[in-house]
CSV table of C-alpha atoms and ligand atoms in Angstrom, one decimal:
chain,number,residue,atom,x,y,z
A,39,MET,CA,-50.5,-52.3,-4.5
A,40,GLY,CA,-48.6,-54.1,-2.0
A,41,ALA,CA,-47.5,-52.3,1.4
A,42,LYS,CA,-46.3,-49.1,1.8
A,43,ARG,CA,-42.6,-49.3,0.9
A,44,ARG,CA,-40.8,-48.0,4.7
A,45,THR,CA,-36.8,-47.9,3.2
A,46,LYS,CA,-36.1,-44.1,2.4
A,47,LYS,CA,-35.7,-43.1,-1.0
A,48,PRO,CA,-33.6,-39.9,-1.8
A,49,SER,CA,-36.3,-36.9,-2.1
A,50,ARG,CA,-36.9,-34.2,-4.3
A,51,THR,CA,-38.6,-31.7,-2.4
A,52,LYS,CA,-37.5,-32.9,1.4
A,53,SER,CA,-33.7,-29.9,0.7
A,54,THR,CA,-31.1,-29.0,3.0
A,55,GLY,CA,-31.8,-25.5,1.6
A,56,LYS,CA,-28.0,-25.8,0.1
A,57,ALA,CA,-26.6,-26.7,-3.3
A,58,TRP,CA,-25.4,-29.8,-2.0
A,59,ALA,CA,-28.3,-30.8,-0.2
A,60,GLY,CA,-28.3,-34.2,-2.6
A,61,ARG,CA,-25.5,-35.4,-0.7
A,62,PHE,CA,-27.2,-34.8,2.8
A,63,THR,CA,-29.9,-35.8,4.9
A,64,ALA,CA,-29.6,-33.3,7.5
A,65,LYS,CA,-29.2,-29.8,8.1
A,66,ALA,CA,-26.0,-27.6,9.2
A,67,ASP,CA,-26.0,-27.4,12.6
A,68,PRO,CA,-26.4,-23.6,13.3
A,69,ARG,CA,-23.8,-23.0,14.9
A,70,ALA,CA,-21.1,-24.7,12.0
A,71,GLU,CA,-23.4,-22.0,9.5
A,72,ALA,CA,-22.4,-18.9,11.5
A,73,TYR,CA,-18.4,-20.1,11.8
A,74,ALA,CA,-18.4,-20.9,7.9
A,75,ALA,CA,-20.2,-18.0,6.9
A,76,SER,CA,-17.8,-15.9,5.7
A,77,LEU,CA,-20.6,-13.1,3.5
A,78,ASP,CA,-20.3,-10.3,5.9
A,79,LEU,CA,-17.0,-10.2,4.8
A,80,ASP,CA,-17.2,-10.8,1.1
A,81,ILE,CA,-20.3,-8.9,-0.6
A,82,ARG,CA,-17.6,-6.7,-0.8
A,83,LEU,CA,-17.5,-8.5,-3.8
A,84,LEU,CA,-20.3,-8.3,-4.9
A,85,PRO,CA,-20.1,-6.4,-8.0
A,86,TYR,CA,-16.6,-8.6,-9.0
A,87,ASP,CA,-18.7,-11.6,-8.7
A,88,LEU,CA,-22.0,-10.7,-10.9
A,89,VAL,CA,-19.3,-9.1,-13.8
A,90,ALA,CA,-17.4,-12.0,-13.8
A,91,SER,CA,-20.7,-14.4,-13.6
A,92,GLN,CA,-21.7,-11.9,-16.8
A,93,ALA,CA,-18.2,-12.8,-18.6
A,94,HIS,CA,-18.8,-16.6,-17.5
A,95,VAL,CA,-22.5,-17.0,-19.1
A,96,GLU,CA,-21.5,-15.1,-22.2
A,97,MET,CA,-18.6,-17.7,-23.1
A,98,LEU,CA,-21.2,-20.7,-21.8
A,99,GLY,CA,-23.7,-19.1,-24.7
A,100,ARG,CA,-20.8,-19.1,-27.4
A,101,ARG,CA,-19.5,-22.6,-27.0
A,102,LYS,CA,-23.2,-23.6,-27.0
A,103,ILE,CA,-22.5,-24.8,-23.5
A,104,ILE,CA,-25.7,-23.1,-22.5
A,105,SER,CA,-28.5,-22.2,-25.5
A,106,ARG,CA,-28.1,-17.9,-25.6
A,107,ALA,CA,-31.4,-17.7,-24.3
A,108,GLU,CA,-30.2,-19.1,-21.4
A,109,ALA,CA,-27.5,-17.0,-21.0
A,110,LYS,CA,-29.2,-14.0,-22.1
A,111,LYS,CA,-31.5,-14.8,-18.5
A,112,ILE,CA,-29.2,-15.0,-16.5
A,113,GLN,CA,-27.1,-12.1,-18.0
A,114,ASP,CA,-30.1,-9.8,-17.6
A,115,SER,CA,-31.0,-10.9,-14.4
A,116,LEU,CA,-27.3,-10.2,-13.3
A,117,LYS,CA,-27.2,-7.0,-14.4
A,118,ARG,CA,-30.9,-6.9,-12.5
A,119,ILE,CA,-28.9,-7.7,-9.5
A,120,MET,CA,-26.5,-5.1,-9.7
A,121,ARG,CA,-28.7,-2.6,-10.0
A,122,GLU,CA,-30.1,-3.5,-6.7
A,123,TRP,CA,-26.2,-3.8,-5.4
A,124,GLU,CA,-26.2,0.1,-6.3
A,125,ARG,CA,-29.3,0.5,-5.5
A,126,ASN,CA,-28.0,-0.6,-2.0
A,127,LYS,CA,-31.6,-3.5,-2.5
A,128,ILE,CA,-30.1,-6.3,-1.5
A,129,SER,CA,-30.8,-8.3,1.4
A,130,PRO,CA,-28.5,-11.3,2.7
A,131,ARG,CA,-30.9,-14.5,3.8
A,132,PRO,CA,-30.1,-16.5,7.0
A,133,GLY,CA,-28.6,-19.0,4.9
A,134,ASP,CA,-26.6,-17.4,2.1
A,135,GLU,CA,-23.0,-18.8,3.1
A,136,ASP,CA,-21.4,-16.4,1.2
A,137,VAL,CA,-21.3,-14.0,-1.9
A,138,HIS,CA,-21.5,-16.6,-4.3
A,139,MET,CA,-24.6,-18.0,-2.9
A,140,LEU,CA,-26.7,-15.4,-2.3
A,141,VAL,CA,-26.1,-14.1,-6.0
A,142,GLU,CA,-27.5,-17.3,-7.0
A,143,ARG,CA,-29.9,-17.6,-4.8
A,144,ARG,CA,-31.6,-14.4,-5.6
A,145,LEU,CA,-30.7,-15.4,-9.2
A,146,SER,CA,-33.3,-18.7,-8.9
A,147,GLU,CA,-35.4,-16.9,-7.0
A,148,LEU,CA,-35.9,-14.4,-10.1
A,149,ILE,CA,-35.7,-17.0,-13.1
A,150,GLY,CA,-36.4,-20.5,-11.7
A,151,PRO,CA,-34.2,-23.3,-12.0
A,152,VAL,CA,-32.5,-22.0,-15.4
A,153,ALA,CA,-30.1,-19.9,-13.1
A,154,GLY,CA,-28.3,-22.9,-11.4
A,155,LYS,CA,-27.0,-23.3,-15.1
A,156,MET,CA,-24.7,-20.4,-14.2
A,157,HIS,CA,-22.6,-22.3,-12.3
A,158,THR,CA,-21.7,-24.7,-15.6
A,159,ALA,CA,-18.1,-25.4,-15.7
A,160,ARG,CA,-16.6,-23.6,-12.8
A,161,SER,CA,-16.5,-23.5,-8.9
A,162,ARG,CA,-16.8,-21.5,-6.4
A,163,ASN,CA,-13.1,-22.9,-5.5
A,164,ASP,CA,-12.2,-20.4,-9.0
A,165,GLN,CA,-14.6,-17.9,-9.1
A,166,VAL,CA,-14.0,-16.5,-5.4
A,167,VAL,CA,-9.5,-16.2,-6.8
A,168,THR,CA,-11.5,-14.7,-9.8
A,169,ASP,CA,-13.8,-12.1,-7.8
A,170,LEU,CA,-10.6,-11.6,-5.5
A,171,LYS,CA,-7.7,-10.2,-7.9
A,172,LEU,CA,-10.6,-8.5,-10.3
A,173,TYR,CA,-11.4,-5.7,-6.4
A,174,LEU,CA,-7.8,-6.1,-6.1
A,175,GLN,CA,-7.5,-4.7,-9.4
A,176,ASP,CA,-9.4,-2.1,-8.5
A,177,GLU,CA,-7.8,-1.7,-5.0
A,178,CYS,CA,-4.4,-1.4,-6.6
A,179,ARG,CA,-5.5,1.9,-8.9
A,180,THR,CA,-7.5,3.3,-5.9
A,181,LEU,CA,-4.0,3.0,-4.1
A,182,ILE,CA,-1.6,3.9,-6.1
A,183,ASP,CA,-4.2,7.5,-7.3
A,184,GLY,CA,-3.4,7.7,-2.9
A,185,LEU,CA,0.6,7.4,-2.6
A,186,ARG,CA,0.7,10.0,-5.9
A,187,ALA,CA,-1.5,12.0,-4.2
A,188,VAL,CA,1.3,12.1,-0.9
A,189,GLN,CA,4.4,12.2,-3.4
A,190,ARG,CA,2.3,15.5,-4.5
A,191,SER,CA,2.0,17.1,-1.2
A,192,LEU,CA,5.7,16.3,-0.4
A,193,VAL,CA,6.7,17.9,-3.8
A,194,LYS,CA,4.9,21.3,-3.6
A,195,GLN,CA,6.0,21.6,0.2
A,196,ALA,CA,9.6,21.0,-1.5
A,197,GLU,CA,9.1,23.3,-4.1
A,198,ARG,CA,7.9,26.2,-1.3
A,199,HIS,CA,10.9,25.0,1.3
A,200,VAL,CA,14.0,25.5,-1.7
A,201,GLY,CA,17.2,26.8,-0.1
A,202,TRP,CA,16.3,25.4,4.0
A,203,LEU,CA,18.9,23.8,5.7
A,204,MET,CA,18.3,20.9,8.0
A,205,PRO,CA,20.5,18.8,10.0
A,206,GLY,CA,20.6,15.4,8.1
A,207,TYR,CA,20.7,12.1,10.9
A,208,THR,CA,22.7,8.8,11.2
A,209,HIS,CA,22.1,6.9,14.6
A,210,LEU,CA,19.9,10.1,14.8
A,211,GLN,CA,23.2,12.3,16.1
A,212,THR,CA,23.7,15.1,14.0
A,213,ALA,CA,26.3,13.8,10.5
A,214,GLN,CA,25.7,17.4,7.5
A,215,PRO,CA,23.7,19.4,6.6
A,216,VAL,CA,21.2,18.7,3.8
A,217,TRP,CA,17.9,20.3,2.2
A,218,LEU,CA,14.8,20.0,3.7
A,219,SER,CA,13.6,19.3,0.1
A,220,HIS,CA,16.3,16.8,-0.4
A,221,TRP,CA,14.9,15.4,2.9
A,222,LEU,CA,10.8,15.6,1.3
A,223,LEU,CA,12.1,14.2,-1.7
A,224,ALA,CA,13.8,11.3,-0.1
A,225,HIS,CA,10.6,10.3,2.1
A,226,LEU,CA,9.1,10.5,-1.3
A,227,LYS,CA,11.1,8.4,-3.1
A,228,ALA,CA,10.0,5.4,-0.7
A,229,PHE,CA,6.2,6.1,-1.9
A,230,GLN,CA,7.6,5.9,-5.7
A,231,ARG,CA,8.7,2.8,-4.4
A,232,ASP,CA,6.0,1.7,-3.2
A,233,GLU,CA,3.6,2.6,-6.1
A,234,ALA,CA,5.8,0.8,-8.8
A,235,ARG,CA,5.2,-2.8,-6.9
A,236,PHE,CA,1.3,-2.5,-7.1
A,237,GLU,CA,1.6,-1.1,-10.2
A,238,GLN,CA,3.5,-4.7,-10.8
A,239,LEU,CA,0.6,-6.4,-9.6
A,240,LEU,CA,-1.5,-5.3,-11.9
A,241,THR,CA,0.4,-6.1,-14.8
A,242,GLY,CA,1.9,-9.9,-12.9
A,243,ALA,CA,0.1,-12.1,-10.9
A,244,LEU,CA,-3.5,-9.9,-11.2
A,245,ASP,CA,-3.3,-10.1,-14.8
A,246,GLU,CA,-3.7,-13.4,-14.5
A,247,LEU,CA,-7.5,-15.2,-15.2
A,248,PRO,CA,-7.9,-18.0,-12.7
A,249,LEU,CA,-11.3,-18.5,-14.0
A,250,GLY,CA,-12.0,-22.2,-15.9
A,251,ALA,CA,-9.3,-23.8,-13.8
A,252,ALA,CA,-13.0,-25.5,-12.1
A,253,ALA,CA,-12.8,-27.1,-8.7
A,254,LEU,CA,-9.4,-28.3,-9.2
A,255,ALA,CA,-9.3,-30.2,-12.4
A,256,GLY,CA,-10.3,-28.1,-14.8
A,257,THR,CA,-13.4,-29.5,-17.0
A,258,SER,CA,-15.2,-32.0,-19.5
A,259,HIS,CA,-17.0,-28.7,-20.7
A,260,PRO,CA,-15.5,-27.3,-24.1
A,261,ILE,CA,-14.7,-23.9,-22.2
A,262,ASP,CA,-12.8,-21.1,-24.0
A,263,ARG,CA,-11.0,-19.3,-21.2
A,264,ARG,CA,-8.9,-17.2,-23.3
A,265,ALA,CA,-12.0,-15.6,-24.6
A,266,THR,CA,-13.1,-14.8,-20.4
A,267,ALA,CA,-10.0,-13.3,-19.9
A,268,CYS,CA,-10.8,-11.2,-23.1
A,269,LEU,CA,-14.1,-9.8,-21.6
A,270,LEU,CA,-12.8,-9.5,-17.9
A,271,GLY,CA,-9.3,-7.7,-19.2
A,272,PHE,CA,-7.2,-10.3,-18.3
A,273,SER,CA,-4.0,-10.4,-20.2
A,274,ARG,CA,-2.9,-14.2,-19.5
A,275,ILE,CA,-4.8,-16.8,-18.2
A,276,SER,CA,-3.1,-20.0,-15.5
A,277,GLU,CA,-1.7,-22.5,-16.1
A,278,ASN,CA,-2.4,-25.0,-13.9
A,279,SER,CA,-5.6,-25.6,-12.6
A,280,LEU,CA,-4.6,-27.8,-9.0
A,281,ASP,CA,-2.1,-24.6,-8.7
A,282,THR,CA,-4.5,-22.1,-9.3
A,283,VAL,CA,-7.3,-23.1,-6.7
A,284,GLY,CA,-4.9,-23.1,-4.0
A,285,ASP,CA,-2.9,-19.9,-4.7
A,286,ARG,CA,-3.2,-16.8,-3.2
A,287,ASP,CA,0.8,-15.5,-3.6
A,288,PHE,CA,-0.7,-12.5,-4.8
A,289,CYS,CA,-2.8,-11.8,-2.1
A,290,LEU,CA,1.0,-12.3,-0.4
A,291,GLU,CA,2.6,-10.1,-2.6
A,292,PHE,CA,-0.3,-7.4,-2.0
A,293,LEU,CA,0.0,-7.5,2.0
A,294,ALA,CA,3.4,-7.3,1.9
A,295,ALA,CA,3.2,-4.5,-0.6
A,296,LEU,CA,0.7,-2.7,1.6
A,297,ALA,CA,3.4,-3.9,5.2
A,298,LEU,CA,6.5,-1.4,3.2
A,299,CYS,CA,3.9,1.2,2.5
A,300,GLY,CA,3.2,0.3,6.6
A,301,VAL,CA,7.4,0.7,7.4
A,302,HIS,CA,7.4,3.9,5.1
A,303,PHE,CA,4.4,5.8,7.0
A,304,SER,CA,5.7,4.7,9.6
A,305,ARG,CA,9.0,6.1,9.7
A,306,LEU,CA,7.6,9.6,7.4
A,307,ALA,CA,5.5,9.7,10.7
A,308,GLU,CA,8.1,9.1,13.6
A,309,GLU,CA,10.1,11.5,11.9
A,310,LEU,CA,6.6,14.3,11.8
A,311,VAL,CA,5.9,13.1,16.0
A,312,LEU,CA,10.1,14.1,16.7
A,313,PHE,CA,10.6,17.3,14.5
A,314,SER,CA,7.3,18.6,15.8
A,315,SER,CA,8.2,18.0,19.8
A,316,HIS,CA,9.9,20.9,21.9
A,317,GLU,CA,13.2,19.8,21.8
A,318,PHE,CA,13.2,19.6,18.1
A,319,GLY,CA,11.3,22.4,17.0
A,320,PHE,CA,12.0,21.8,13.3
A,321,LEU,CA,8.0,22.0,12.3
A,322,THR,CA,4.3,22.1,13.5
A,323,CYS,CA,1.5,19.9,12.9
A,324,ASP,CA,-1.9,22.1,11.4
A,325,GLN,CA,-4.5,21.9,14.4
A,326,GLY,CA,-6.5,20.1,12.1
A,327,PHE,CA,-4.0,17.1,12.5
A,328,ALA,CA,-3.5,17.6,16.2
A,329,THR,CA,-5.5,16.6,19.5
A,330,GLY,CA,-5.3,18.7,22.8
A,331,SER,CA,-4.6,17.0,26.6
A,332,SER,CA,-8.1,16.5,28.4
A,333,ILE,CA,-5.5,17.3,31.7
A,334,MET,CA,-2.3,19.8,30.6
A,335,PRO,CA,-3.6,22.2,29.3
A,336,GLN,CA,-0.8,23.4,27.1
A,337,LYS,CA,-0.8,20.6,24.8
A,338,ARG,CA,-0.8,20.0,20.9
A,339,ASN,CA,0.2,16.2,20.6
A,340,PRO,CA,0.7,14.8,16.9
A,341,ASP,CA,-1.9,12.3,17.2
A,342,ILE,CA,-2.7,11.4,13.2
A,343,ALA,CA,1.3,11.3,12.8
A,344,GLU,CA,0.8,8.6,16.0
A,345,LEU,CA,-1.7,6.6,14.3
A,346,ILE,CA,-0.2,6.4,11.4
A,347,ARG,CA,3.2,5.1,12.5
A,348,GLY,CA,0.6,2.6,15.1
A,349,ARG,CA,-1.6,1.1,12.0
A,350,SER,CA,1.0,0.4,10.3
A,351,GLY,CA,1.5,-3.0,13.0
A,352,ARG,CA,-1.8,-4.2,11.9
A,353,LEU,CA,-0.5,-5.1,7.6
A,354,PHE,CA,2.3,-6.6,9.5
A,355,GLY,CA,0.4,-8.6,11.8
A,356,ASN,CA,-2.0,-9.2,8.2
A,357,LEU,CA,0.3,-10.4,6.5
A,358,MET,CA,2.0,-12.7,9.2
A,359,ALA,CA,-1.4,-14.0,9.2
A,360,LEU,CA,-1.9,-15.3,5.8
A,361,LEU,CA,1.4,-16.4,5.6
A,362,THR,CA,0.9,-18.7,8.3
A,363,VAL,CA,-2.6,-19.8,7.1
A,364,LEU,CA,-0.8,-20.5,3.9
A,365,LYS,CA,2.4,-22.5,5.4
A,366,GLY,CA,2.2,-26.0,4.9
A,367,LEU,CA,-1.5,-26.5,3.1
A,368,PRO,CA,-2.2,-28.9,1.2
A,369,LEU,CA,-2.8,-28.7,-2.8
A,370,ALA,CA,-5.7,-27.5,-3.9
A,371,TYR,CA,-9.0,-26.1,-2.2
A,372,ASN,CA,-8.8,-25.8,1.2
A,373,ARG,CA,-11.5,-24.2,3.5
A,374,ASP,CA,-8.6,-22.0,5.2
A,375,LEU,CA,-8.2,-20.4,2.4
A,376,GLN,CA,-11.4,-18.2,3.4
A,377,GLU,CA,-9.1,-16.4,5.6
A,378,ASP,CA,-7.9,-14.1,2.9
A,379,LYS,CA,-10.2,-12.4,2.5
A,380,ALA,CA,-9.8,-10.6,6.2
A,381,ALA,CA,-6.9,-10.2,6.0
A,382,VAL,CA,-6.7,-8.2,2.7
A,383,PHE,CA,-10.0,-6.2,3.2
A,384,GLU,CA,-8.5,-5.0,6.5
A,385,ALA,CA,-4.6,-4.1,5.5
A,386,ALA,CA,-6.2,-2.6,2.5
A,387,ASP,CA,-8.6,-0.6,4.1
A,388,THR,CA,-6.4,0.7,6.4
A,389,VAL,CA,-3.4,1.9,4.3
A,390,VAL,CA,-5.7,3.4,2.2
A,391,HIS,CA,-7.7,5.5,4.9
A,392,THR,CA,-4.2,6.6,5.9
A,393,LEU,CA,-3.5,8.1,2.7
A,394,ILE,CA,-6.9,9.8,2.5
A,395,VAL,CA,-5.5,11.8,6.2
A,396,LEU,CA,-1.3,12.0,4.8
A,397,PRO,CA,-1.9,14.5,1.8
A,398,PRO,CA,-3.7,17.1,3.5
A,399,LEU,CA,-1.5,16.3,7.1
A,400,LEU,CA,1.7,17.0,4.7
A,401,ASP,CA,0.0,20.2,3.4
A,402,THR,CA,-0.3,22.1,6.0
A,403,LEU,CA,2.8,20.9,8.6
A,404,GLN,CA,4.8,24.1,9.4
A,405,PHE,CA,8.9,24.4,9.7
A,406,HIS,CA,10.7,26.6,11.3
A,407,ARG,CA,13.2,27.8,9.2
A,408,GLU,CA,14.5,29.7,11.6
A,409,ARG,CA,15.1,26.3,14.6
A,410,LEU,CA,15.7,24.0,11.9
A,411,GLU,CA,19.3,26.0,11.0
A,412,GLN,CA,20.1,26.4,15.0
A,413,ALA,CA,20.0,22.9,14.8
A,414,CYS,CA,22.6,23.0,11.9
A,415,GLN,CA,25.2,24.9,14.3
A,416,LEU,CA,25.1,22.2,16.8
A,417,GLY,CA,27.3,18.7,16.6
A,418,PHE,CA,29.8,19.9,13.9
A,419,PRO,CA,27.6,18.4,10.8
A,420,THR,CA,30.8,20.3,8.1
A,421,ALA,CA,33.7,18.2,10.1
A,422,THR,CA,33.7,16.0,6.7
A,423,GLU,CA,34.2,19.0,4.3
A,424,ALA,CA,37.3,19.8,6.8
A,425,ALA,CA,38.4,16.3,6.3
A,426,ASP,CA,37.2,16.7,2.1
A,427,HIS,CA,39.4,19.3,2.2
A,428,LEU,CA,42.5,18.5,3.2
A,429,ALA,CA,42.0,15.2,1.3
A,430,ARG,CA,41.9,17.4,-1.8
A,431,GLN,CA,45.4,19.0,-0.8
A,432,GLY,CA,46.5,15.0,-1.5
A,433,VAL,CA,47.0,14.1,2.5
A,434,PRO,CA,45.3,10.6,2.6
A,435,PHE,CA,41.5,10.9,3.7
A,436,ARG,CA,42.0,9.1,6.4
A,437,GLU,CA,44.8,11.1,8.3
A,438,ALA,CA,42.6,14.0,7.6
A,439,HIS,CA,39.6,12.5,9.6
A,440,ALA,CA,42.2,12.3,12.6
A,441,ALA,CA,43.5,16.3,12.0
A,442,VAL,CA,39.6,16.5,11.6
A,443,GLY,CA,38.7,14.7,15.0
A,444,ARG,CA,41.6,16.8,17.1
A,445,ALA,CA,40.0,20.0,16.0
A,446,VAL,CA,36.5,19.2,16.5
A,447,THR,CA,37.3,18.0,20.2
A,448,TRP,CA,39.5,21.2,21.0
A,449,ALA,CA,37.1,23.0,19.6
A,450,ALA,CA,33.9,21.0,21.7
A,451,GLY,CA,36.5,21.9,24.7
A,452,GLN,CA,36.2,25.5,23.8
A,453,LYS,CA,32.3,25.6,23.4
A,454,LYS,CA,33.1,27.1,19.4
A,455,GLY,CA,31.8,25.3,16.0
A,456,LEU,CA,33.8,24.8,13.2
A,457,GLU,CA,33.3,27.8,11.3
A,458,GLU,CA,35.0,29.8,14.4
A,459,ILE,CA,38.4,28.1,13.7
A,460,THR,CA,40.9,30.1,12.9
A,461,LEU,CA,43.2,29.0,9.6
A,462,GLU,CA,46.4,29.1,11.8
A,463,LYS,CA,44.5,26.7,14.5
A,464,TRP,CA,43.9,24.2,11.2
A,465,ARG,CA,47.2,24.4,10.0
A,466,TYR,CA,48.2,23.2,13.9
A,467,PHE,CA,45.8,20.5,13.5
A,468,HIS,CA,47.6,19.6,10.0
A,469,PRO,CA,49.9,21.8,7.8
A,470,ALA,CA,48.2,21.0,4.6
A,471,PHE,CA,44.7,23.3,6.1
A,472,LYS,CA,45.0,26.0,3.2
A,473,PRO,CA,42.6,29.1,3.5
A,474,GLY,CA,40.0,27.7,1.8
A,475,VAL,CA,39.0,25.5,5.0
A,476,LEU,CA,37.1,28.6,6.1
A,477,ALA,CA,34.5,28.4,3.6
A,478,ASP,CA,34.3,25.3,3.2
A,479,VAL,CA,33.3,24.7,6.5
A,480,LYS,CA,29.8,26.9,6.3
A,481,LEU,CA,27.2,25.5,6.8
A,482,SER,CA,25.5,26.8,2.9
A,483,GLN,CA,29.1,25.9,1.7
A,484,ALA,CA,28.7,22.1,2.8
A,485,VAL,CA,25.5,21.7,0.9
A,486,THR,CA,26.6,24.0,-2.4
A,487,SER,CA,29.8,22.3,-2.7
A,488,LYS,CA,28.5,18.8,-3.2
A,489,LYS,CA,28.7,17.5,-6.8
A,490,SER,CA,27.6,13.6,-7.6
A,491,TRP,CA,24.5,12.6,-9.1
A,492,GLY,CA,21.4,11.6,-6.4
A,493,SER,CA,23.2,14.1,-3.9
A,494,THR,CA,21.7,17.5,-1.6
A,495,ALA,CA,23.8,19.8,-3.9
A,496,PRO,CA,20.9,23.4,-4.4
A,497,ASN,CA,21.4,22.0,-8.6
A,498,GLN,CA,20.4,17.6,-8.3
A,499,VAL,CA,17.3,19.1,-5.5
A,500,ARG,CA,16.4,21.6,-8.1
A,501,ALA,CA,16.5,19.0,-11.3
A,502,ALA,CA,15.0,15.9,-8.5
A,503,LEU,CA,12.2,18.5,-7.5
A,504,GLY,CA,11.4,19.0,-11.9
A,505,ARG,CA,11.6,15.0,-12.5
A,506,GLU,CA,9.2,14.5,-9.6
A,507,ARG,CA,7.2,17.9,-11.0
A,508,LYS,CA,6.4,16.3,-14.2
A,509,ARG,CA,6.1,12.9,-13.3
A,510,LEU,CA,3.3,13.6,-10.7
A,511,PHE,CA,2.0,16.5,-12.2
A,512,PRO,CA,1.4,15.7,-16.4
A,513,GLY,CA,0.7,18.4,-18.6
A,514,LYS,CA,0.8,21.3,-15.2
A,515,ARG,CA,4.1,23.7,-15.6
A,516,VAL,CA,6.1,24.7,-13.1
A,517,ASN,CA,4.7,27.3,-11.1
A,518,LYS,CA,7.3,29.3,-10.2
B,825,LIG,N1,-16.3,-18.3,0.7
B,825,LIG,C1,-15.3,-19.6,0.2
B,825,LIG,C2,-13.5,-19.0,0.8
B,825,LIG,O1,-13.8,-17.9,0.0
B,825,LIG,C3,-15.8,-20.2,-1.0
B,825,LIG,C4,-15.2,-20.8,-1.9
B,825,LIG,C5,-15.7,-21.5,-1.3
B,825,LIG,N2,-15.4,-23.2,-1.5
B,825,LIG,C6,-15.7,-24.5,-0.7
B,825,LIG,N3,-15.5,-25.2,-2.0
B,825,LIG,N4,-16.3,-24.7,-0.3
B,825,LIG,O2,-12.9,-19.5,-0.1
């Protein structure tokens, strides 16, 4: 034998311990490794990763890309890992960069080199999008349930307060009286639209399978993407591999839907805060959803409503963060995309948490009829009725508006309400006023006189309540 060769030859034994070890001779800097790791966040995708891998391996076995026996071996071990997850027995190792590498590492501990066959014809790039879509499907269902619970609370309160009046506002100035139930159902409508957005996601972007796009170009293995889709419950498969691995529109759509929830939470919460103030006194938040002050003994603050209002900031922030990550990003996969999960998880958790606290907060609100009606006496909320009265007599609405405006100015100077103006006085402001004006400017009349579909008219609000009850409490009879 000659002298020992000094040139380095590729070593089969010395490895950097990574899936890509073949291409590397040096280990990753631990600081870089820590910076790149995403396991802390994406560990929650583990059950979805296992389900997606089960389907992928099943398809590989059926297509004879790996043997049936190998497929079975891998699938049995994936099931075992699922049981470990359910029993909280998954222990991450320092080298586990993300959830996908953790699963593969654990699989190879269980079955050795055959574990390496699982990754045939796929890449983490299409795998992670698949996991994320499966996770988001579940999250959407949770959010829909929560949004329906909020709507049910609003319906119950609306049913409890049929016939109660409150001032409706524009510009936060008294505008026209409405039923309290109409106001509650107004907030409900916003949450119904939110619910519909998550439904649309479920049948839209989240119903399209990414797996099979592989790293970016597809694969030379004879895979059957439709079979994988079918196994995982997706109705469609994505059409362009390059688009598939770089697309996070579904995350943005999800974040946008959450941001809109935040808009709606904050608008409702703001009114709860405002209306529970001493100045309004329309409602009181239950003690269970309020806090006192460490210094001012008299205080009962609506902190939970304030936090609901405040937390919408995070939702807008996360949408903006991911929009910024995606802007100008070249096709296809870039590691920047890993940032999707931080934004999506935080926003989803925030809304899910809010949806847990909001229904009981709403259920326990106490409304104060006297204060609501007192507030309706102020600010001439039936002035439009007087103008409509004239318009019904054939007076052009603009002329009617001006006449009633003069009447209001006069009444304000006299510190009178419109109900206290005599017919004679009304006729002084416009000769076309008829005796009926005296009833028309009454508060209750202002509500009952409404005729349009969707208005605050009692029959309209009752019909709306009936529709919402039917939609939100299917199978239950109206408890009248
Ligand atoms: N942890 C990665 C992510 O969330 C998975 C995909 C990694 N792919 C890659 N080519 N480095 O995006």
